[in-house]
Short mmCIF file of C-alpha atoms in Angstrom, two decimals:
data_model
loop_
_atom_site.label_atom_id
_atom_site.label_comp_id
_atom_site.label_asym_id
_atom_site.label_seq_id
_atom_site.Cartn_x
_atom_site.Cartn_y
_atom_site.Cartn_z
CA MET A 1 104.06 87.36 97.87
CA SER A 2 103.17 89.32 101.16
CA TYR A 3 99.47 89.49 102.80
CA LEU A 4 100.34 93.48 102.67
CA GLU A 5 102.61 95.74 101.00
CA LEU A 6 103.30 99.51 101.03
CA VAL A 7 105.47 100.25 97.69
CA ARG A 8 107.03 103.68 98.08
CA ILE A 9 104.25 105.62 99.90
CA ARG A 10 104.99 109.25 100.25
CA LYS A 11 103.15 111.68 102.17
CA SER A 12 103.16 115.55 102.79
CA PHE A 13 101.24 117.78 104.57
CA GLY A 14 102.33 121.39 102.78
CA ASP A 15 106.02 121.41 102.62
CA THR A 16 106.66 119.07 104.85
CA VAL A 17 107.90 115.82 103.67
CA VAL A 18 106.44 113.30 106.28
CA LEU A 19 106.28 109.79 104.56
CA ARG A 20 109.16 108.94 102.01
CA GLU A 21 109.31 106.34 99.72
CA ILE A 22 108.26 104.17 102.58
CA THR A 23 108.42 99.91 100.84
CA LEU A 24 107.24 97.61 103.77
CA ALA A 25 106.00 94.12 103.52
CA VAL A 26 103.60 92.20 106.50
CA GLU A 27 102.78 88.76 106.19
CA GLU A 28 99.55 87.26 106.67
CA GLY A 29 98.50 86.42 110.12
CA GLU A 30 101.81 88.40 111.95
CA THR A 31 101.50 91.64 114.27
CA LEU A 32 104.09 94.39 112.67
CA VAL A 33 104.41 96.64 115.02
CA LEU A 34 104.87 100.66 113.69
CA LEU A 35 108.15 102.24 116.29
CA GLY A 36 109.13 105.59 116.95
CA PRO A 37 109.41 109.12 117.85
CA SER A 38 106.74 111.21 118.08
CA GLY A 39 106.74 112.79 114.35
CA SER A 40 108.27 110.23 112.81
CA GLY A 41 105.34 109.39 110.67
CA LYS A 42 104.24 106.08 111.84
CA THR A 43 100.66 107.29 112.44
CA THR A 44 100.11 109.35 109.44
CA LEU A 45 101.45 105.70 107.82
CA LEU A 46 98.65 103.53 109.46
CA ARG A 47 96.52 106.13 107.95
CA VAL A 48 97.43 105.87 104.54
CA ILE A 49 96.83 102.22 104.59
CA ALA A 50 93.77 103.10 106.39
CA GLY A 51 92.44 105.08 103.71
CA PHE A 52 92.07 108.47 106.45
CA GLU A 53 94.87 110.21 104.20
CA THR A 54 96.05 109.77 100.87
CA ALA A 55 99.89 109.01 99.12
CA GLU A 56 100.67 111.76 97.04
CA ARG A 57 102.85 108.59 95.65
CA GLY A 58 102.68 104.44 95.91
CA GLU A 59 100.74 101.89 96.26
CA VAL A 60 98.88 100.33 99.25
CA LEU A 61 98.31 96.21 98.17
CA VAL A 62 96.60 93.44 100.55
CA ASP A 63 96.40 90.79 99.08
CA GLY A 64 98.01 91.27 95.80
CA ARG A 65 95.12 93.95 94.60
CA SER A 66 95.35 98.04 95.43
CA VAL A 67 93.86 99.69 97.83
CA GLY A 68 94.18 103.00 96.86
CA ALA A 69 91.30 103.95 95.18
CA LEU A 70 88.40 102.48 98.01
CA PRO A 71 87.73 104.77 100.58
CA PRO A 72 87.97 103.59 104.59
CA ALA A 73 84.50 101.83 104.78
CA GLU A 74 85.24 99.76 101.86
CA ARG A 75 88.80 98.77 102.52
CA ASN A 76 87.30 96.02 105.14
CA PHE A 77 90.06 96.77 107.85
CA GLY A 78 89.50 97.43 111.57
CA MET A 79 90.49 100.09 113.27
CA VAL A 80 91.33 100.40 117.41
CA PHE A 81 92.02 104.02 118.14
CA GLN A 82 93.71 105.68 120.59
CA HIS A 83 90.96 106.96 122.59
CA TYR A 84 88.64 103.66 122.20
CA ALA A 85 85.50 106.00 121.08
CA LEU A 86 83.03 103.63 122.89
CA PHE A 87 79.82 104.93 124.04
CA PRO A 88 78.99 105.55 127.43
CA HIS A 89 75.31 105.19 126.97
CA LEU A 90 75.13 102.14 125.28
CA SER A 91 76.29 98.60 126.68
CA VAL A 92 79.25 96.36 126.16
CA GLY A 93 76.93 94.42 123.79
CA GLU A 94 75.47 97.44 122.29
CA ASN A 95 79.14 99.13 121.49
CA VAL A 96 80.48 95.89 119.43
CA ALA A 97 76.90 95.57 117.58
CA PHE A 98 77.27 99.71 116.44
CA GLY A 99 78.79 98.83 112.93
CA LEU A 100 76.98 95.49 112.70
CA GLU A 101 73.29 97.23 112.98
CA SER A 102 74.48 100.48 110.94
CA ARG A 103 74.81 97.76 107.82
CA GLY A 104 71.60 96.57 107.95
CA LYS A 105 72.28 92.86 109.47
CA PRO A 106 69.39 91.13 110.82
CA LYS A 107 69.01 91.10 114.41
CA GLU A 108 70.01 87.06 115.16
CA GLU A 109 73.16 87.44 112.93
CA VAL A 110 74.38 90.73 114.96
CA ARG A 111 73.56 88.81 118.14
CA ASN A 112 75.77 85.52 117.41
CA THR A 113 78.24 87.98 115.93
CA VAL A 114 78.81 90.51 119.22
CA GLU A 115 78.54 86.99 121.42
CA ARG A 116 81.55 85.01 119.36
CA ALA A 117 83.64 88.27 119.07
CA LEU A 118 83.46 88.86 123.03
CA GLU A 119 84.21 85.25 123.41
CA ARG A 120 87.53 86.10 120.95
CA VAL A 121 88.88 89.14 123.35
CA ASP A 122 87.57 86.95 126.76
CA LEU A 123 84.65 89.00 127.16
CA ALA A 124 82.32 85.91 127.08
CA GLY A 125 79.10 87.31 129.51
CA PHE A 126 79.83 91.07 129.74
CA GLY A 127 77.20 91.94 126.78
CA GLU A 128 74.96 93.60 129.24
CA ARG A 129 76.82 95.61 131.60
CA ARG A 130 78.01 99.53 131.09
CA ILE A 131 80.66 100.40 129.81
CA ASP A 132 81.26 102.87 132.52
CA ALA A 133 81.00 99.45 134.92
CA ILE A 134 84.10 98.08 133.46
CA SER A 135 87.62 98.76 134.02
CA GLY A 136 89.95 100.53 131.58
CA GLY A 137 91.80 97.26 130.26
CA GLN A 138 88.08 95.74 129.79
CA GLN A 139 87.01 99.00 127.69
CA GLN A 140 89.86 98.74 125.30
CA ARG A 141 89.14 94.54 124.58
CA VAL A 142 85.67 96.45 123.73
CA ALA A 143 87.59 98.38 120.89
CA LEU A 144 88.85 95.36 119.84
CA ALA A 145 86.14 92.95 119.93
CA ARG A 146 84.02 95.94 118.31
CA ALA A 147 87.00 96.14 115.40
CA LEU A 148 86.74 92.62 114.71
CA ALA A 149 82.83 91.79 114.80
CA PRO A 150 82.80 92.61 110.91
CA GLU A 151 85.51 89.89 110.30
CA PRO A 152 88.02 92.41 109.20
CA ARG A 153 90.86 91.06 106.78
CA LEU A 154 93.73 93.69 108.45
CA LEU A 155 93.64 95.38 111.87
CA LEU A 156 95.05 98.75 112.57
CA LEU A 157 95.84 99.61 116.04
CA ASP A 158 96.99 103.12 117.17
CA GLU A 159 98.69 103.75 120.00
CA PRO A 160 96.03 101.58 121.88
CA LEU A 161 97.05 101.44 125.13
CA SER A 162 98.60 105.22 126.29
CA ASN A 163 95.23 105.24 127.83
CA LEU A 164 96.00 103.08 130.82
CA ASP A 165 98.06 103.38 133.52
CA PRO A 166 101.54 101.47 133.53
CA GLU A 167 100.40 98.40 135.53
CA LEU A 168 97.32 98.07 133.56
CA ARG A 169 99.21 98.71 129.94
CA GLU A 170 101.51 95.78 130.66
CA ARG A 171 98.49 93.16 131.86
CA THR A 172 96.69 94.61 128.76
CA ARG A 173 99.31 94.33 125.84
CA GLN A 174 100.35 91.20 127.20
CA GLU A 175 96.43 89.99 126.70
CA LEU A 176 95.94 91.56 123.52
CA ALA A 177 99.18 89.75 122.38
CA THR A 178 97.69 86.44 123.15
CA THR A 179 94.03 87.05 121.22
CA LEU A 180 96.16 88.72 118.59
CA ALA A 181 98.09 85.25 117.88
CA ASN A 182 95.23 82.88 118.87
CA ILE A 183 92.95 84.83 116.67
CA GLY A 184 95.67 84.78 113.59
CA ILE A 185 94.55 88.06 112.04
CA THR A 186 97.19 90.53 110.22
CA ALA A 187 97.69 93.30 112.39
CA VAL A 188 99.61 96.71 112.21
CA TRP A 189 100.26 98.11 115.16
CA VAL A 190 101.38 101.73 116.18
CA THR A 191 103.50 102.44 119.18
CA HIS A 192 106.70 104.87 120.47
CA GLU A 193 106.95 101.95 123.94
CA GLN A 194 109.77 100.19 123.08
CA GLU A 195 108.91 97.74 125.61
CA GLU A 196 105.70 97.05 123.92
CA ALA A 197 106.68 97.26 120.58
CA PHE A 198 109.01 94.10 121.32
CA ASP A 199 106.27 92.50 123.29
CA VAL A 200 103.91 92.45 120.74
CA GLY A 201 105.62 92.74 117.54
CA SER A 202 106.61 89.45 115.41
CA ARG A 203 108.60 92.29 113.81
CA VAL A 204 109.23 95.94 114.20
CA ALA A 205 109.88 98.82 112.05
CA VAL A 206 111.82 101.57 113.46
CA LEU A 207 111.23 105.12 111.71
CA ASN A 208 112.44 107.98 111.97
CA ARG A 209 111.86 110.92 110.27
CA GLY A 210 109.53 109.81 107.34
CA ARG A 211 112.11 106.43 106.90
CA ILE A 212 112.18 103.05 108.26
CA GLU A 213 115.52 102.81 109.59
CA GLN A 214 115.36 99.27 109.80
CA VAL A 215 112.65 95.94 109.95
CA GLY A 216 113.25 93.09 112.07
CA ARG A 217 112.92 90.35 114.71
CA PRO A 218 112.89 92.66 118.55
CA ALA A 219 116.63 91.24 119.16
CA ASP A 220 117.81 91.58 116.17
CA LEU A 221 116.95 95.58 116.13
CA TYR A 222 118.34 94.95 120.10
CA ARG A 223 121.97 93.22 119.42
CA LYS A 224 122.17 94.08 115.57
CA PRO A 225 121.27 97.24 114.95
CA THR A 226 122.29 98.93 111.33
CA THR A 227 121.77 102.29 111.80
CA PRO A 228 123.15 105.04 114.79
CA PHE A 229 119.64 106.11 114.93
CA VAL A 230 118.33 102.37 115.61
CA ALA A 231 120.92 101.71 118.05
CA GLY A 232 120.80 104.58 120.21
CA PHE A 233 116.72 104.51 120.00
CA VAL A 234 116.41 101.02 120.90
CA GLY A 235 117.13 100.22 124.29
CA ARG A 236 120.02 102.08 125.81
CA ALA A 237 123.76 102.49 124.76
CA SER A 238 126.75 104.41 125.79
CA VAL A 239 128.46 106.09 123.00
CA LEU A 240 132.49 106.45 122.85
CA ARG A 241 134.37 107.43 119.97
CA GLY A 242 137.84 106.34 119.35
CA ARG A 243 140.05 105.28 115.58
CA LEU A 244 139.96 102.34 114.17
CA ALA A 245 143.59 100.54 114.51
CA ASP A 246 145.16 98.54 111.71
CA ASP A 247 144.88 95.25 113.73
CA GLY A 248 140.51 96.45 113.77
CA LEU A 249 140.42 96.99 117.29
CA VAL A 250 138.98 100.63 118.34
CA GLU A 251 141.61 102.61 120.69
CA PHE A 252 140.91 106.08 122.11
CA GLU A 253 143.24 107.52 124.50
CA ALA A 254 142.48 107.59 128.37
CA ALA A 255 143.77 109.29 130.76
CA GLY A 256 147.49 109.24 131.24
CA ASN A 257 148.27 108.94 127.88
CA VAL A 258 146.59 105.11 128.08
CA ARG A 259 145.42 103.83 125.15
CA ILE A 260 142.06 101.71 125.71
CA ARG A 261 141.77 98.77 123.02
CA PHE A 262 138.77 96.40 122.26
CA PRO A 263 137.02 94.65 119.30
CA VAL A 264 133.95 96.15 117.75
CA THR A 265 131.43 94.97 114.82
CA PHE A 266 130.53 97.37 112.29
CA ALA A 267 127.23 97.50 111.16
CA ARG A 268 125.43 95.96 108.14
CA ASP A 269 126.85 98.26 105.26
CA SER A 270 129.27 100.19 107.89
CA ARG A 271 132.70 100.22 107.08
CA ALA A 272 135.56 102.08 108.06
CA ALA A 273 139.14 102.35 107.14
CA PRO A 274 141.87 102.40 109.77
CA GLY A 275 142.67 105.57 111.35
CA GLN A 276 139.23 106.31 110.61
CA GLU A 277 136.84 108.00 113.87
CA VAL A 278 134.34 105.68 115.02
CA GLU A 279 131.49 105.27 117.06
CA VAL A 280 130.56 102.66 119.20
CA TYR A 281 127.66 102.10 120.90
CA ILE A 282 128.02 99.93 124.05
CA ARG A 283 124.95 98.10 126.10
CA PRO A 284 124.62 99.41 129.80
CA GLU A 285 124.76 95.26 130.54
CA ALA A 286 128.41 94.89 128.58
CA TRP A 287 130.28 96.64 131.28
CA GLU A 288 131.80 94.61 134.07
CA VAL A 289 132.94 96.10 137.66
CA VAL A 290 136.39 95.26 138.00
CA ALA A 291 137.14 96.89 140.80
CA ARG A 292 135.66 99.55 143.79
CA ASP A 293 137.40 102.51 145.44
CA VAL A 294 140.65 102.93 143.26
CA PRO A 295 141.80 106.40 143.44
CA GLY A 296 145.63 105.97 143.49
CA ARG A 297 144.59 103.49 140.20
CA ASP A 298 147.75 104.61 137.59
CA LEU A 299 148.11 103.39 134.21
CA ARG A 300 150.54 105.54 133.12
CA GLY A 301 153.27 102.93 132.91
CA ALA A 302 150.92 100.72 130.77
CA GLN A 303 151.09 100.91 126.83
CA ASP A 304 147.77 99.20 125.80
CA SER A 305 145.15 98.89 128.13
CA ASP A 306 141.36 97.07 128.16
CA VAL A 307 140.39 98.88 131.27
CA LEU A 308 138.68 101.86 131.78
CA VAL A 309 138.99 104.50 135.13
CA GLY A 310 136.30 106.35 136.31
CA GLU A 311 133.57 107.87 138.87
CA VAL A 312 129.94 107.40 139.58
CA VAL A 313 128.42 110.58 138.61
CA GLY A 314 125.03 109.43 138.83
CA ARG A 315 122.61 105.94 139.91
CA ARG A 316 119.12 105.08 139.51
CA PHE A 317 117.28 101.89 140.44
CA THR A 318 114.94 100.65 137.86
CA GLY A 319 113.71 97.69 139.88
CA ARG A 320 115.27 94.86 138.42
CA GLU A 321 118.89 96.40 138.40
CA ASN A 322 121.08 99.46 139.60
CA LEU A 323 121.96 102.19 135.97
CA VAL A 324 124.90 104.02 137.31
CA GLN A 325 126.34 107.05 135.14
CA VAL A 326 130.27 106.77 135.26
CA ARG A 327 132.38 109.69 133.64
CA LEU A 328 135.29 108.42 132.58
CA ASP A 329 139.28 110.04 133.07
CA HIS A 330 139.09 111.36 129.66
CA GLY A 331 135.87 112.76 130.34
CA SER A 332 132.64 110.60 128.32
CA VAL A 333 129.69 109.72 130.66
CA ILE A 334 129.10 105.85 130.06
CA GLU A 335 126.30 104.31 131.82
CA VAL A 336 126.31 100.88 133.37
CA ALA A 337 124.33 97.99 134.45
CA THR A 338 124.97 95.71 137.51
CA GLU A 339 123.38 94.03 140.61
CA ARG A 340 125.44 95.93 142.80
CA ASP A 341 125.44 99.13 144.34
CA PHE A 342 127.43 101.93 144.16
CA ALA A 343 127.42 105.77 146.15
CA THR A 344 128.17 108.89 143.86
CA GLY A 345 131.85 109.76 143.77
CA ASP A 346 133.12 106.01 143.94
CA ARG A 347 135.70 105.10 141.65
CA LEU A 348 135.38 102.02 139.25
CA GLU A 349 137.24 99.74 136.82
CA LEU A 350 135.72 98.59 134.06
CA ARG A 351 136.36 96.71 130.90
CA LEU A 352 134.08 94.54 128.56
CA ARG A 353 132.13 91.93 129.76
CA PRO A 354 133.77 88.21 128.45
CA GLY A 355 130.97 86.77 126.34
CA SER A 356 129.01 89.53 126.02
CA GLY A 357 130.30 90.23 122.03
CA ALA A 358 131.45 92.96 120.20
CA PRO A 359 129.74 96.42 120.40
CA ILE A 360 128.57 97.98 117.52
CA ALA A 361 130.40 100.54 115.31
CA PHE A 362 129.80 102.89 112.70
CA PRO A 363 131.70 105.05 110.93
CA SER A 364 131.48 109.13 112.44
CA GLY A 365 129.39 111.64 110.24
CA ARG A 366 126.67 109.36 109.65
CA ASP A 367 123.68 110.65 110.07
CA ARG A 368 121.94 109.55 113.73
CA GLY A 369 118.84 110.82 113.22
#
């Protein structure tokens, strides 16, 4: 039995269905991330768990017991919001103590609890400081300490890093991931940032249009997507459309009547028959540049080839690699990751990199989200 279980959760606002039969399990001590674009339903799902929204159907179970009838205050969940809601006129310690004092706890117990909560988020000795005298990342950890102080049985985090600048966001999410792992608390974290989800999540649930597309470890979502939406949303991928040949290879017509052929792996629960059109999702790092400056390259005499020819039409530098957009001679545009620098107008020969694994394919016509 999982620690947190969501069973067939359905939620609508008027005529708009926001959550569609969501079933999900979270193990004790793990951090599960709800990842999806705006409007996918992830924040609404978190609010249903917290009790701020009521589902018209389904159950929320914690440690095997339903909490659906309990108001938020009686569920004993900690919550960290997008806006920290810290009181600027109170000190760090007073902010952490606020919820405890409102419960009538003795002063000495409150003081000890606050000190313990600040130690857990690496802010020991910060109790007397003013909120406006500490950094944004430290303010975020104060909000976390306040949520942890009452010893909640579940921690819910709604876009907790969205107010931080990029550099501070990266450092803070690594600190938070370490803190949650050390504490061992069960947590559900909402974000639309893939890198954040991969950094902090033991597992990630990808939501789209109120449905869970896939749940899994970050590496599995990237390497083994089970739906076209996950293949396109998680990471970066180019899509090539071709037909499945009798021998299981995918082929499509390139310039000069050349048939480009390469192997594919069909995603779980996906099948295609020979002759059926398929969509192939290929990561930028799966391409290898075979040659550069090939204006005279002519493949018309070839029957089959695994080499694609195209022209660089765009480029950008990410700080770790170059991403170049290549318009293939048959018209499709793909994205290629390379350590080399290419200029717009360069002609390139490309093929799938040996050892990169067969790209993921889906039958055409499936809902891509």
